[in-house]
Short mmCIF file of C-alpha atoms in Angstrom, two decimals:
data_model
loop_
_atom_site.label_atom_id
_atom_site.label_comp_id
_atom_site.label_asym_id
_atom_site.label_seq_id
_atom_site.Cartn_x
_atom_site.Cartn_y
_atom_site.Cartn_z
CA LYS A 1 -11.38 30.05 -11.28
CA LEU A 2 -7.81 30.76 -11.04
CA LYS A 3 -7.27 27.48 -9.19
CA LYS A 4 -9.27 25.63 -11.87
CA ILE A 5 -7.26 27.19 -14.56
CA PHE A 6 -4.05 26.22 -12.50
CA PHE A 7 -5.00 22.61 -12.33
CA VAL A 8 -6.11 22.19 -16.10
CA THR A 9 -2.81 23.92 -17.10
CA LEU A 10 -0.92 21.56 -14.58
CA PHE A 11 -2.60 18.55 -15.81
CA SER A 12 -2.11 19.29 -19.51
CA CYS A 13 1.77 19.87 -18.88
CA LEU A 14 1.67 16.67 -17.03
CA LEU A 15 0.21 14.56 -19.63
CA PRO A 16 3.16 14.50 -22.13
CA LEU A 17 5.26 13.01 -19.30
CA MET A 18 2.92 10.01 -18.63
CA GLY A 19 4.79 6.89 -19.64
CA GLN A 20 8.01 8.37 -19.24
CA ALA A 21 8.30 7.72 -15.44
CA ALA A 22 11.53 6.15 -14.47
CA THR A 23 11.48 3.82 -11.37
CA GLN A 24 12.45 4.43 -7.73
CA GLN A 25 15.91 2.90 -7.20
CA TYR A 26 16.67 0.77 -4.26
CA GLN A 27 18.99 2.57 -1.96
CA ASP A 28 20.04 0.80 1.15
CA ILE A 29 18.72 2.81 4.18
CA SER A 30 20.58 2.71 7.52
CA LEU A 31 18.63 0.81 10.23
CA SER A 32 17.95 3.83 12.17
CA ASN A 33 16.19 5.37 9.12
CA ARG A 34 14.35 2.34 8.24
CA GLN A 35 12.86 2.02 11.88
CA GLU A 36 11.92 5.67 11.50
CA LEU A 37 10.14 5.25 8.18
CA ARG A 38 8.52 2.15 9.65
CA GLN A 39 7.19 4.24 12.53
CA LYS A 40 5.93 6.70 10.22
CA PHE A 41 4.24 4.24 8.09
CA TYR A 42 2.61 2.61 10.72
CA GLY A 43 2.00 5.29 13.04
CA SER A 44 -1.60 5.57 14.10
CA THR A 45 -2.29 9.35 13.38
CA SER A 46 -5.99 10.57 14.00
CA ILE A 47 -6.15 13.79 12.16
CA ASN A 48 -8.81 15.81 10.23
CA SER A 49 -7.09 16.70 6.91
CA PHE A 50 -9.25 19.53 6.33
CA LYS A 51 -9.17 22.72 8.14
CA ASN A 52 -13.23 22.86 8.24
CA VAL A 53 -16.16 21.57 6.36
CA THR A 54 -16.09 24.52 3.70
CA HIS A 55 -12.55 23.59 2.93
CA ALA A 56 -13.49 19.88 2.45
CA ILE A 57 -16.32 20.44 0.41
CA THR A 58 -14.57 23.15 -1.93
CA TRP A 59 -11.37 20.96 -2.24
CA ILE A 60 -13.13 17.77 -2.92
CA GLY A 61 -15.54 19.36 -5.26
CA GLN A 62 -12.87 20.97 -7.39
CA GLN A 63 -10.89 18.11 -7.75
CA SER A 64 -13.65 15.76 -8.23
CA HIS A 65 -14.76 17.88 -11.23
CA GLN A 66 -10.90 17.73 -12.57
CA LEU A 67 -10.92 13.74 -12.37
CA ARG A 68 -14.52 13.02 -13.38
CA ASN A 69 -13.24 11.55 -16.80
CA LYS A 70 -10.51 9.59 -15.21
CA ILE A 71 -12.78 8.03 -12.35
CA PRO A 72 -16.20 8.19 -13.72
CA ASP A 73 -17.81 6.87 -10.39
CA ASP A 74 -18.64 9.92 -8.31
CA ARG A 75 -18.72 7.91 -4.84
CA LYS A 76 -15.30 6.17 -5.60
CA ARG A 77 -13.94 9.32 -7.11
CA ARG A 78 -14.86 11.39 -3.81
CA GLU A 79 -13.58 8.54 -1.44
CA LEU A 80 -10.25 8.31 -3.25
CA LEU A 81 -9.90 12.03 -2.94
CA ARG A 82 -10.51 11.88 0.82
CA MET A 83 -7.88 9.28 1.19
CA ILE A 84 -5.40 11.30 -0.86
CA HIS A 85 -6.00 14.47 1.19
CA TYR A 86 -5.65 12.49 4.36
CA GLU A 87 -2.58 10.56 3.47
CA ALA A 88 -0.85 13.46 2.00
CA THR A 89 -1.61 15.81 4.95
CA ARG A 90 -0.55 13.18 7.46
CA TYR A 91 2.91 13.29 6.02
CA GLN A 92 2.74 17.02 5.69
CA LEU A 93 2.61 16.86 1.87
CA ASP A 94 0.61 19.09 -0.46
CA PRO A 95 -2.54 17.00 -1.47
CA ASP A 96 -2.43 18.81 -4.98
CA LEU A 97 1.30 17.66 -5.22
CA VAL A 98 0.10 14.11 -4.67
CA LEU A 99 -2.58 14.33 -7.09
CA ALA A 100 -0.10 15.46 -9.76
CA LEU A 101 2.27 12.75 -9.02
CA ILE A 102 -0.54 10.24 -9.16
CA GLU A 103 -1.40 11.68 -12.62
CA VAL A 104 2.04 11.49 -14.03
CA GLU A 105 2.81 8.06 -12.46
CA SER A 106 -0.28 6.13 -13.06
CA GLY A 107 -2.79 8.37 -14.80
CA PHE A 108 -5.08 7.16 -11.79
CA ASN A 109 -4.93 3.70 -12.78
CA ARG A 110 -4.90 1.83 -9.38
CA PHE A 111 -3.75 -1.39 -11.12
CA ALA A 112 -0.99 0.40 -13.20
CA LEU A 113 2.22 -2.00 -13.47
CA SER A 114 5.29 -0.62 -14.83
CA HIS A 115 7.77 -2.98 -16.80
CA VAL A 116 10.26 -2.90 -13.67
CA GLY A 117 7.28 -3.95 -11.30
CA ALA A 118 6.39 -0.38 -9.99
CA SER A 119 2.62 -0.82 -8.78
CA GLY A 120 -0.42 1.11 -8.22
CA LEU A 121 -1.42 4.72 -8.21
CA MET A 122 1.73 5.88 -6.97
CA GLN A 123 4.07 3.45 -8.74
CA VAL A 124 5.57 2.19 -5.61
CA MET A 125 8.43 -0.29 -6.13
CA PRO A 126 8.21 -3.72 -4.49
CA PHE A 127 11.38 -3.33 -2.48
CA TRP A 128 9.91 -0.82 -0.34
CA THR A 129 7.49 -3.45 1.14
CA LYS A 130 10.74 -5.22 2.56
CA SER A 131 12.41 -2.16 3.72
CA ILE A 132 9.43 -0.28 5.53
CA GLY A 133 6.50 -2.44 5.46
CA LEU A 134 5.64 -6.14 5.01
CA PRO A 135 6.57 -8.38 2.05
CA GLU A 136 2.93 -9.61 1.76
CA HIS A 137 1.61 -5.95 1.38
CA ASP A 138 -0.63 -5.60 -1.82
CA LEU A 139 0.50 -2.42 -3.47
CA PHE A 140 -2.72 -2.51 -5.47
CA HIS A 141 -4.73 -1.73 -2.42
CA LEU A 142 -5.65 2.10 -2.62
CA ARG A 143 -4.86 3.04 0.99
CA LEU A 144 -1.54 1.22 1.28
CA ASN A 145 -0.22 2.47 -2.03
CA LEU A 146 -0.97 6.06 -1.01
CA ARG A 147 0.52 5.34 2.39
CA TYR A 148 3.79 3.95 0.82
CA GLY A 149 3.89 6.78 -1.79
CA CYS A 150 3.35 9.61 0.74
CA THR A 151 5.87 7.92 3.11
CA ILE A 152 8.58 7.77 0.26
CA LEU A 153 7.93 11.26 -0.86
CA ARG A 154 8.19 12.44 2.50
CA HIS A 155 11.40 10.41 3.00
CA TYR A 156 13.00 11.83 -0.14
CA LEU A 157 11.94 15.55 0.76
CA ASP A 158 13.64 15.22 4.25
CA VAL A 159 16.60 13.59 2.53
CA GLU A 160 16.89 16.64 0.16
CA HIS A 161 16.12 19.12 2.93
CA GLY A 162 12.86 20.39 1.42
CA ASP A 163 13.98 20.58 -2.08
CA LEU A 164 11.11 19.52 -4.12
CA TYR A 165 12.91 19.08 -7.43
CA ARG A 166 15.67 16.72 -6.06
CA ALA A 167 12.86 14.78 -3.93
CA LEU A 168 10.77 14.29 -7.22
CA GLY A 169 13.87 13.09 -9.15
CA ARG A 170 14.70 10.59 -6.30
CA TYR A 171 10.94 9.40 -6.15
CA ASN A 172 10.94 8.74 -9.80
CA GLY A 173 14.41 7.38 -10.03
CA SER A 174 15.65 10.25 -12.35
CA LEU A 175 17.62 12.26 -9.97
CA GLY A 176 19.80 14.64 -11.92
CA GLN A 177 17.45 14.77 -14.81
CA SER A 178 15.05 17.68 -15.28
CA GLN A 179 12.12 16.42 -17.22
CA TYR A 180 10.17 14.50 -14.49
CA PRO A 181 10.57 17.03 -11.74
CA GLN A 182 9.76 20.10 -13.91
#
């Protein structure tokens, strides 16, 4: 029950920020860092993101219940949650953090498009496809969007030496402003 209360409170706090998301800003990345990011992005990692079956059932069940109004189709909602958990875990991110970021960035609208071109669930800026992916990547493709978003967030956490507040500010393009990271 405590976890449910936490997420209801978290989502209610994040809702006023919807639509206020800024944009990730292009920053030149050194060639070695760009290659490292590409390796992380394309790396084939086979992991089971859940500790065990009970953990999977519990986490997916709780989050599915929270998202039923945003994603009415039960099968699609559970499949998305598995993808989010996998991609987040793959980049050593808290899946609940990634869910919160998606809530703020796109409200779980996989076709969200900002006025500056940020696309998809995690509102990835198109310049990232040229930096670490391929220019023809479709940022509305769920798994690709999640992979880009998690790669970028992990990169910013590494740049900021684990400082989540600053990493979120970088992700949103609002570094130095407190509203988004809070």
